[in-house]
PDB file of C-alpha atoms in Angstrom:
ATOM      1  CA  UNK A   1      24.441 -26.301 -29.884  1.00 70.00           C
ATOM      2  CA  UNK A   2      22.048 -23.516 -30.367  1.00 74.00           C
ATOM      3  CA  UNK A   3      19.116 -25.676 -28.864  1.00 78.00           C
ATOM      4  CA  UNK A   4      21.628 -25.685 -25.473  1.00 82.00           C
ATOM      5  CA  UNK A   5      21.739 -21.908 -26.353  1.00 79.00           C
ATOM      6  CA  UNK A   6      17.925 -21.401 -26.088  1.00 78.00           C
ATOM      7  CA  UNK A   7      17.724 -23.451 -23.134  1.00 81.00           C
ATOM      8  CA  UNK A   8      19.800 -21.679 -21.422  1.00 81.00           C
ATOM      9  CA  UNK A   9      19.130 -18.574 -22.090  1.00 75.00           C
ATOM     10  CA  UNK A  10      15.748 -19.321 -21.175  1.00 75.00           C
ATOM     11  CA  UNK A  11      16.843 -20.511 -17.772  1.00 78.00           C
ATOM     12  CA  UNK A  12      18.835 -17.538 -16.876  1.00 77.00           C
ATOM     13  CA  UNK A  13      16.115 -14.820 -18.533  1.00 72.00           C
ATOM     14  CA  UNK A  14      13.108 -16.693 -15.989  1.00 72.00           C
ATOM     15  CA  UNK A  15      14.994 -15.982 -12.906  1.00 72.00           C
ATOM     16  CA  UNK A  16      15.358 -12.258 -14.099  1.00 76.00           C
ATOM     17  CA  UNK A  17      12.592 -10.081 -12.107  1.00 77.00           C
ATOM     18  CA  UNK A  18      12.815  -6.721 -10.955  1.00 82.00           C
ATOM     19  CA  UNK A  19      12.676  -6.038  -7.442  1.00 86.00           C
ATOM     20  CA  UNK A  20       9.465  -4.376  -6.560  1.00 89.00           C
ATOM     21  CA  UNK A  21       8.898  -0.893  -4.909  1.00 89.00           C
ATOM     22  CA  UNK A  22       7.512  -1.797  -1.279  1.00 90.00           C
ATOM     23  CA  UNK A  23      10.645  -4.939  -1.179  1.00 89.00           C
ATOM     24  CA  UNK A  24      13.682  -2.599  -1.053  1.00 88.00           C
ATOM     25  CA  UNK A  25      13.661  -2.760   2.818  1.00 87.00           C
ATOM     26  CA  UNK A  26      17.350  -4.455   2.199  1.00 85.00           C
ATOM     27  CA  UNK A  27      19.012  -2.839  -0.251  1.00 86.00           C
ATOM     28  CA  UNK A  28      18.282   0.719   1.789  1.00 83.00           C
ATOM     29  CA  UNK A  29      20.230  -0.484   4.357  1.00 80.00           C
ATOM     30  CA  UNK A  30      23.900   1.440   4.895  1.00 77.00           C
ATOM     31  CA  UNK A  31      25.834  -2.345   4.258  1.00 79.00           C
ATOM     32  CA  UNK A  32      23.969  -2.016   0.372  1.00 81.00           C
ATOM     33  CA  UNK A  33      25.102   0.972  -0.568  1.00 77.00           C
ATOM     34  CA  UNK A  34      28.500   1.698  -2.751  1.00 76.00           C
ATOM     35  CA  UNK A  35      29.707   4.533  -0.285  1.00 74.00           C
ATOM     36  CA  UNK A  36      29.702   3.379   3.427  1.00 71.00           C
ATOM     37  CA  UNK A  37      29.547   6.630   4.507  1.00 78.00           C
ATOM     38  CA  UNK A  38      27.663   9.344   3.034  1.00 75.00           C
ATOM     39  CA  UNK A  39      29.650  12.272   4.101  1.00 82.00           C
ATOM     40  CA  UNK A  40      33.004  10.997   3.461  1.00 85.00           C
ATOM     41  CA  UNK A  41      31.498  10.629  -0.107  1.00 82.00           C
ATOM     42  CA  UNK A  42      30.157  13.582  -0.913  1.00 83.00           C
ATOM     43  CA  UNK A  43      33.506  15.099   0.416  1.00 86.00           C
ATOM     44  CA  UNK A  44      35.156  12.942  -1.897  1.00 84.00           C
ATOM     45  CA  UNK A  45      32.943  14.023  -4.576  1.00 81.00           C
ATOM     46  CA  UNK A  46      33.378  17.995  -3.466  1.00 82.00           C
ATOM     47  CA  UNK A  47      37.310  17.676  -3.818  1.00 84.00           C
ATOM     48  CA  UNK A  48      36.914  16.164  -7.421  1.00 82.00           C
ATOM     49  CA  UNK A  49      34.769  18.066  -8.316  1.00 77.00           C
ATOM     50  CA  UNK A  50      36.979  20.943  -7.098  1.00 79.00           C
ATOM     51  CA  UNK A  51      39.946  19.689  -8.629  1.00 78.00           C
ATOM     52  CA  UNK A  52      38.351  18.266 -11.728  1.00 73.00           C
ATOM     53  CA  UNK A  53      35.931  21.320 -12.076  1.00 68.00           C
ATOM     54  CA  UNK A  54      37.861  23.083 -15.248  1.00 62.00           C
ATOM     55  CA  UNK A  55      37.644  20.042 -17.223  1.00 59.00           C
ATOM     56  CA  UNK A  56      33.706  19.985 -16.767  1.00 54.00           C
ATOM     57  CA  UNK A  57      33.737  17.111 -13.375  1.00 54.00           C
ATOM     58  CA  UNK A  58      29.622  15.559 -13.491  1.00 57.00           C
ATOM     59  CA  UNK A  59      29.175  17.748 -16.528  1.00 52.00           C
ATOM     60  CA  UNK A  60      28.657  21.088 -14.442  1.00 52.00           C
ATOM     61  CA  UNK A  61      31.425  23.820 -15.632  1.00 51.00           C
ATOM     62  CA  UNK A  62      32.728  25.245 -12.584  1.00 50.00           C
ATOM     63  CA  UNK A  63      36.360  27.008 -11.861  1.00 50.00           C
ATOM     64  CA  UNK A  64      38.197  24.845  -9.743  1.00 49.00           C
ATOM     65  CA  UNK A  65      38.486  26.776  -6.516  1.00 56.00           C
ATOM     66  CA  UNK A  66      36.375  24.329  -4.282  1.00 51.00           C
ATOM     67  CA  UNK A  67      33.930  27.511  -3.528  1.00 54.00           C
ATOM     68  CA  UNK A  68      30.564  26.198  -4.579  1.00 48.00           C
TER      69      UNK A  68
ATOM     70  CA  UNK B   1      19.308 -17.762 -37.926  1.00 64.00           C
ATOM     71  CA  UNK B   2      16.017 -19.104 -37.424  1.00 67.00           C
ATOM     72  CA  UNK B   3      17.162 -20.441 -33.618  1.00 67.00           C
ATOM     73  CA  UNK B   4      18.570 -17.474 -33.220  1.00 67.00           C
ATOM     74  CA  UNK B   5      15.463 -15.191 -33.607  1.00 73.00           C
ATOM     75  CA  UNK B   6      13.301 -18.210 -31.712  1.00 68.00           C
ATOM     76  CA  UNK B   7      16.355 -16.889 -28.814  1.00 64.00           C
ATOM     77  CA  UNK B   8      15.758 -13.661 -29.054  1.00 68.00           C
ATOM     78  CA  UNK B   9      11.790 -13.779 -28.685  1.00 70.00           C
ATOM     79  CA  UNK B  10      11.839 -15.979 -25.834  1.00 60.00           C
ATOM     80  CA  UNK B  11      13.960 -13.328 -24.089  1.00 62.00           C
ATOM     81  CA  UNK B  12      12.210 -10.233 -25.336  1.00 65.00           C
ATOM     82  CA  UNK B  13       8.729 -12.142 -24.350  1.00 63.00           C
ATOM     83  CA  UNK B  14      10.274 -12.478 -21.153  1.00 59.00           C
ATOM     84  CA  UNK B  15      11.686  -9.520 -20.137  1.00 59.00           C
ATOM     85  CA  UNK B  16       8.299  -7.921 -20.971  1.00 57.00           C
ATOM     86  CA  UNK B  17       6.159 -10.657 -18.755  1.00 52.00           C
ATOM     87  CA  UNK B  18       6.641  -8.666 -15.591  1.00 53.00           C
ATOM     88  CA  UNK B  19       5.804  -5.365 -17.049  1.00 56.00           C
ATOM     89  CA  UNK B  20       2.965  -4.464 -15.273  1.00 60.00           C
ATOM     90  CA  UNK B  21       1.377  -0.718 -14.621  1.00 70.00           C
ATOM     91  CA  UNK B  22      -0.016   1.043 -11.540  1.00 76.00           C
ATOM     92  CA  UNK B  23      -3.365   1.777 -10.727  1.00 86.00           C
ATOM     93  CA  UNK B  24      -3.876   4.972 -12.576  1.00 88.00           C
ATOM     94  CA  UNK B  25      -6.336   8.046 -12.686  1.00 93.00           C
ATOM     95  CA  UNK B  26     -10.026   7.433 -13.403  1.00 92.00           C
ATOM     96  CA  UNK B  27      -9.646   3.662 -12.039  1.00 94.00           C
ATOM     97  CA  UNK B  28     -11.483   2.434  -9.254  1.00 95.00           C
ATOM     98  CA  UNK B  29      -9.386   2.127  -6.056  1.00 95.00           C
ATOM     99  CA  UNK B  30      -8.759  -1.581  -5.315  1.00 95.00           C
ATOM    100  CA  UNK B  31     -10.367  -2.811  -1.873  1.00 94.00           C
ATOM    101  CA  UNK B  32      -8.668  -3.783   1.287  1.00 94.00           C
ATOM    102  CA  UNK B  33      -9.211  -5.025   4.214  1.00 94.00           C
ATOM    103  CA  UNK B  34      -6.379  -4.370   7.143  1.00 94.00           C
ATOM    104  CA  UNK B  35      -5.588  -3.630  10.705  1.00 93.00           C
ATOM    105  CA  UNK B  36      -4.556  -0.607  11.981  1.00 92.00           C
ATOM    106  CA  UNK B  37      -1.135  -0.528  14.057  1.00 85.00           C
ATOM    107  CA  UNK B  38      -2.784   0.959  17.298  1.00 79.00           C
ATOM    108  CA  UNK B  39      -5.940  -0.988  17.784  1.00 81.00           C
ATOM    109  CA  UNK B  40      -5.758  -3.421  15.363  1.00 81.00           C
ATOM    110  CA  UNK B  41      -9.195  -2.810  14.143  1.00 86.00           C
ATOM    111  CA  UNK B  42      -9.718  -3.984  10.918  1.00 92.00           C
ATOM    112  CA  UNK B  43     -10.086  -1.159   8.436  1.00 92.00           C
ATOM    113  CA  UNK B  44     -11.935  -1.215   4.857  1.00 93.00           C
ATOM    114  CA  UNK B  45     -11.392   0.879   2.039  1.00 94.00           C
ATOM    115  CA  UNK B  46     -15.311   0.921   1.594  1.00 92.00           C
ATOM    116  CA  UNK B  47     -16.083   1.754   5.363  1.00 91.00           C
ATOM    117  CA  UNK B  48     -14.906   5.293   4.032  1.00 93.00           C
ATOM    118  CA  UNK B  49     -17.239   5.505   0.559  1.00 91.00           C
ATOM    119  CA  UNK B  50     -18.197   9.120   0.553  1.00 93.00           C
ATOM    120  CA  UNK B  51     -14.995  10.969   1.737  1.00 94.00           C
ATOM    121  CA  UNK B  52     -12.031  11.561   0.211  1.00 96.00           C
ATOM    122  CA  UNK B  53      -9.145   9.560   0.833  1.00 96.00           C
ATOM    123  CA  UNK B  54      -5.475   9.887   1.088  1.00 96.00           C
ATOM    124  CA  UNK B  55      -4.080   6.750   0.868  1.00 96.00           C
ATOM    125  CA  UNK B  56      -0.304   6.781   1.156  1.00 96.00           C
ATOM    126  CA  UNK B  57       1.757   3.790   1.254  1.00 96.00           C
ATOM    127  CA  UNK B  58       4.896   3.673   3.398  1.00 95.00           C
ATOM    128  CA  UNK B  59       8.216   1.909   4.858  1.00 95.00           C
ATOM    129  CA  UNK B  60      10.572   2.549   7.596  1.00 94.00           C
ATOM    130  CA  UNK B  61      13.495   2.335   5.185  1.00 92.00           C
ATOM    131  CA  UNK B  62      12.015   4.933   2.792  1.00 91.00           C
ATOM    132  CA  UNK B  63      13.652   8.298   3.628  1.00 88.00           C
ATOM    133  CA  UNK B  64      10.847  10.539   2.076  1.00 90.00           C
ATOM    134  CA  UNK B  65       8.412   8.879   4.302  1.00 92.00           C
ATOM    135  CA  UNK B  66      10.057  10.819   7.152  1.00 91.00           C
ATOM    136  CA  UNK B  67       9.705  14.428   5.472  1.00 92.00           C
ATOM    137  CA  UNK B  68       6.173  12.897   4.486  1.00 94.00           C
ATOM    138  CA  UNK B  69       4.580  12.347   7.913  1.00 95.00           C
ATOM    139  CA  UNK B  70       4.499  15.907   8.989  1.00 95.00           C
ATOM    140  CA  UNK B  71       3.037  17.560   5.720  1.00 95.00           C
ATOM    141  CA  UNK B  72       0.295  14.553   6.501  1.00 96.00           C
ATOM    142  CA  UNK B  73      -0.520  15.002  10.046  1.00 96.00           C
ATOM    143  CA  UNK B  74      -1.078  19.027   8.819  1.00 95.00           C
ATOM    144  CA  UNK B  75      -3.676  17.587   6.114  1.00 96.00           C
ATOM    145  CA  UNK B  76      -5.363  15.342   8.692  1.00 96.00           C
ATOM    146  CA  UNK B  77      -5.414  18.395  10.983  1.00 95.00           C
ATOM    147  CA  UNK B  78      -6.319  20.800   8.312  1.00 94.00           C
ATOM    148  CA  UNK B  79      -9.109  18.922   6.724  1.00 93.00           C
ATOM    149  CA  UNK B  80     -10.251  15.795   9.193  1.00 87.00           C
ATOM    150  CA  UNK B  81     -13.755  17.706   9.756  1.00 87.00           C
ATOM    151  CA  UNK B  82     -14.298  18.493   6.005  1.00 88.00           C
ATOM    152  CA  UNK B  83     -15.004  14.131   4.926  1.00 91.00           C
ATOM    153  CA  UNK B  84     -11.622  13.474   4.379  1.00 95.00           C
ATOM    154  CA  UNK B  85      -8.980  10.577   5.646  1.00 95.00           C
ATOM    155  CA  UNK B  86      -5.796   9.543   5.554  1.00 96.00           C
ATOM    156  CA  UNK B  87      -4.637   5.769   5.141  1.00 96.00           C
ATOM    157  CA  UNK B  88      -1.429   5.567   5.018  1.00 96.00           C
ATOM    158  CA  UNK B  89      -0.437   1.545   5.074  1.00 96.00           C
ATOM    159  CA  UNK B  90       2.941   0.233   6.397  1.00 96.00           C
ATOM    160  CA  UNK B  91       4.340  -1.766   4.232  1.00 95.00           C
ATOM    161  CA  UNK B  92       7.857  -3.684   5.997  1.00 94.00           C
ATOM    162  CA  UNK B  93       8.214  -6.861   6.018  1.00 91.00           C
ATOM    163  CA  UNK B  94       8.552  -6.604   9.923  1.00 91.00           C
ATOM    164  CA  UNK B  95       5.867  -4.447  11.338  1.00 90.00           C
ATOM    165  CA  UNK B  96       8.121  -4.000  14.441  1.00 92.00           C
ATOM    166  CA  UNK B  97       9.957  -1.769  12.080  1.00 93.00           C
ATOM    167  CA  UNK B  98       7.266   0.468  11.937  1.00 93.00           C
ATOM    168  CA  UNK B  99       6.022   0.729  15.158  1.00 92.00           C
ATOM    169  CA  UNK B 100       9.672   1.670  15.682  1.00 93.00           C
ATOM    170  CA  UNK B 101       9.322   4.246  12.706  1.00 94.00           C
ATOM    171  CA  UNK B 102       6.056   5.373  14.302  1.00 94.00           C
ATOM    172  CA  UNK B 103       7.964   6.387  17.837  1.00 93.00           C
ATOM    173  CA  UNK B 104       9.928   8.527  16.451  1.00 93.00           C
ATOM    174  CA  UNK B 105       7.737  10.547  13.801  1.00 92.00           C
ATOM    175  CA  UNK B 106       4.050  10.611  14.845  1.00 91.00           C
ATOM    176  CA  UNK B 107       1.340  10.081  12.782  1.00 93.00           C
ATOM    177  CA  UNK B 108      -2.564  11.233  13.976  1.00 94.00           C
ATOM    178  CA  UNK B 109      -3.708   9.856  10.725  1.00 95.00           C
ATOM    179  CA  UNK B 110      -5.048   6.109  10.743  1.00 94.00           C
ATOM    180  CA  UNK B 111      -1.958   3.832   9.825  1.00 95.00           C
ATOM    181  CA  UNK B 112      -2.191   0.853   8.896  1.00 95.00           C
ATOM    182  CA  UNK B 113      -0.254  -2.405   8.712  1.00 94.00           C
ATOM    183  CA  UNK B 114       0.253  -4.885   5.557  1.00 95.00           C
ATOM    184  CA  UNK B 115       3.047  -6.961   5.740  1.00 93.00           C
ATOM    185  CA  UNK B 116       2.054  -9.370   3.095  1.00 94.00           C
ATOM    186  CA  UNK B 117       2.179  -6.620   1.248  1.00 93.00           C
ATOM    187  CA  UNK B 118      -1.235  -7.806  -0.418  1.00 94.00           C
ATOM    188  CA  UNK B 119      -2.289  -3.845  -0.899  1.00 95.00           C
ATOM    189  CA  UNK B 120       1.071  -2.733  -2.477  1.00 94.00           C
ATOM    190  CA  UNK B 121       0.537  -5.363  -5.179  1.00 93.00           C
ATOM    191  CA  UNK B 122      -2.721  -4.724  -5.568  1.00 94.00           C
ATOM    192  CA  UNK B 123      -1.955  -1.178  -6.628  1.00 94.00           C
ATOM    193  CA  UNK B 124       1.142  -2.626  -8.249  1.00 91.00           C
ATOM    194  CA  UNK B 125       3.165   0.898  -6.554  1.00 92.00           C
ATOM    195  CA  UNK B 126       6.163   2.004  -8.856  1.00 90.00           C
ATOM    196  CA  UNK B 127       7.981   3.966  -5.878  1.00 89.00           C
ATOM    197  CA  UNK B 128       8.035   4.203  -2.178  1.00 90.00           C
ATOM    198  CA  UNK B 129       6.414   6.619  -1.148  1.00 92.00           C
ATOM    199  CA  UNK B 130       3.660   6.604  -3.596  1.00 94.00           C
ATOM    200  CA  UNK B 131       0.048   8.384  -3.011  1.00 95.00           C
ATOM    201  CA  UNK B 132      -3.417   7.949  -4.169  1.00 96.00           C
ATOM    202  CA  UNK B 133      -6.548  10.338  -3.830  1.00 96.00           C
ATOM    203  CA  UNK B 134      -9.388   8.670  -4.231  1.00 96.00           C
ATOM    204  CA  UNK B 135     -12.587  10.510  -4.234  1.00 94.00           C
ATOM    205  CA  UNK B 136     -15.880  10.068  -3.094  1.00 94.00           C
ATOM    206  CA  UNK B 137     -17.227   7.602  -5.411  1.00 94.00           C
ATOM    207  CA  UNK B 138     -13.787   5.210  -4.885  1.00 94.00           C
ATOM    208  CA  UNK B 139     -12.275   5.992  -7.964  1.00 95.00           C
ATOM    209  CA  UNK B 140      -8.440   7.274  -8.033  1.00 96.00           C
ATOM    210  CA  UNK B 141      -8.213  11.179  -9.191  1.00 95.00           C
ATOM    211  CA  UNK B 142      -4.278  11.786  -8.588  1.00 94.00           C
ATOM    212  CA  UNK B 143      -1.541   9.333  -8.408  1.00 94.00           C
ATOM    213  CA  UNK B 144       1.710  11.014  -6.604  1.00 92.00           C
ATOM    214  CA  UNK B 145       5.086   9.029  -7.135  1.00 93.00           C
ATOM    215  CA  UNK B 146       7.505   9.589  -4.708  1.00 91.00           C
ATOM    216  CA  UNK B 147       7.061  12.861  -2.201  1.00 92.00           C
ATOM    217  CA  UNK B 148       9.329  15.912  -1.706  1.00 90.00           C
ATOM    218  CA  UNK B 149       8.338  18.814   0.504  1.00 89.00           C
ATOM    219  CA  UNK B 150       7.455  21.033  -1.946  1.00 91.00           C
ATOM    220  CA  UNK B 151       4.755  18.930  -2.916  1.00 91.00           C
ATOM    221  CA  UNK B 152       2.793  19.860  -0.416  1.00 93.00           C
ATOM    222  CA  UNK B 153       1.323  22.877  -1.972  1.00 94.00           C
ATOM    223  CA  UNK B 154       0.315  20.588  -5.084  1.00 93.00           C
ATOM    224  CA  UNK B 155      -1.594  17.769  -2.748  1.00 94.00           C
ATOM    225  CA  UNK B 156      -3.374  20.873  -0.700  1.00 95.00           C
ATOM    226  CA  UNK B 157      -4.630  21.773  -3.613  1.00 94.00           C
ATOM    227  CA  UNK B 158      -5.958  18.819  -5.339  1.00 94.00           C
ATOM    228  CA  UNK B 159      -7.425  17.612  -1.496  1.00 94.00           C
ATOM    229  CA  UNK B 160      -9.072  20.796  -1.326  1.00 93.00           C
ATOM    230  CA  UNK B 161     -10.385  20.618  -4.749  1.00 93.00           C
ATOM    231  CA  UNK B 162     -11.698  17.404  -4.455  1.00 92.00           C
ATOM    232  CA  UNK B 163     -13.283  18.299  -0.987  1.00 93.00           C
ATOM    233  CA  UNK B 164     -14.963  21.210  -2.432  1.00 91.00           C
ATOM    234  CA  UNK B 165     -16.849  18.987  -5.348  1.00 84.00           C
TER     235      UNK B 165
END
């Protein structure tokens, strides 16, 4: 059992590797990123923040009254 | 327990296997040999022994390559009389991309084009953009990760520094 552990293990570490520096061409492209659209996300963001901003939203204190 | 710390080595030993470090300060600046976009004249780091080179590697994806082009044509402009260059070496995939890049923000420095991306690896880059000066003598003196505009009074300096010795 554990030797099919190993084995496996082994398998699925090797086909770990880090994608390098100059071969992010893809993943910058707008389809790759979590928020389709920029703006609409950092409004998002600005409105929680705003709302959430007495409870300490993204760990910066602010006083809820969507100002800053 | 004993297969289950021969487990854990193989993964630790490779995880670790691609670990590999850029080309850092006092180490001599790896050769190439590449062809700029323009002419396609092929270009050698060694054709340049003697000056002081900027050599700044970029892609049309990378966003800070775009604030990056004007603080380097003001360097080439700046200092192109005083034995100094800029390389600065494409690296997409598709160098269509960068011609397309090039169209819209102008470069008057020598750019050049390595789609194998047999220079990038070479100087095994951690970011994009990443810059190296490399002085007279071919050997690196500052390594800049990444660029933001405000590092243009830090790379003026250590250009004009390096010029000056």
């Amino acid at each position: 059992m554990s030797r099919y552990l190993l084995i496996a293990s082994l398998v699925i570490v090797a086909g770990c590797s880090p994608v390098k520096a100059w071969q992010r061409g893809d993943l910058s492209h707008q389809e790759m990123q979590f928020n389709g659209d920029s703006l609409d996300a950092r409004l998002n963001s600005h409105i929680y923040f705003s709302k959430e901003g007495a409870s300490g939203e993204a760990s910066i204190g602010g006083g809820g009254c969507g100002c800053n | 327990m004993k297969n289950l710390i021969s487990v854990i080595t193989c993964i630790v030993i490779l995880s670790i296997q691609s670990t590999v470090y850029a080309v850092s300060v006092g180490e001599r600046a790896p050769i190439f040999n590449l062809t700029t976009f323009e002419s396609e004249k092929r270009i050698n780091l060694s054709d340049y022994r003697g000056k002081v080179i900027l050599l700044d590697f970029w892609a049309s994806w990378c966003t800070s390559c775009r604030q990056a082009f004007p603080v380097l044509n003001s360097f080439h402009h700046q200092f192109k009389a005083k034995d100094f260059k800029i390389l600065a070496i494409n690296v997409d995939e598709d160098p269509k991309d960068g011609k397309h890049f090039l169209r819209r923000y102008s470069a008057d420095f020598t750019v050049l084009s390595d789609p194998l991306a047999i220079t990038p690896e070479k100087y095994q880059l951690k970011a994009m953009p990443m810059s190296f000066i490399i002085d007279r003598d071919g050997i690196v003196r500052k390594v800049k990760v990444g660029f933001k505009v405000t590092d243009k009074i830090s790379l003026y300096r250590d250009i004009k520094m390096m010029i000056k010795e």
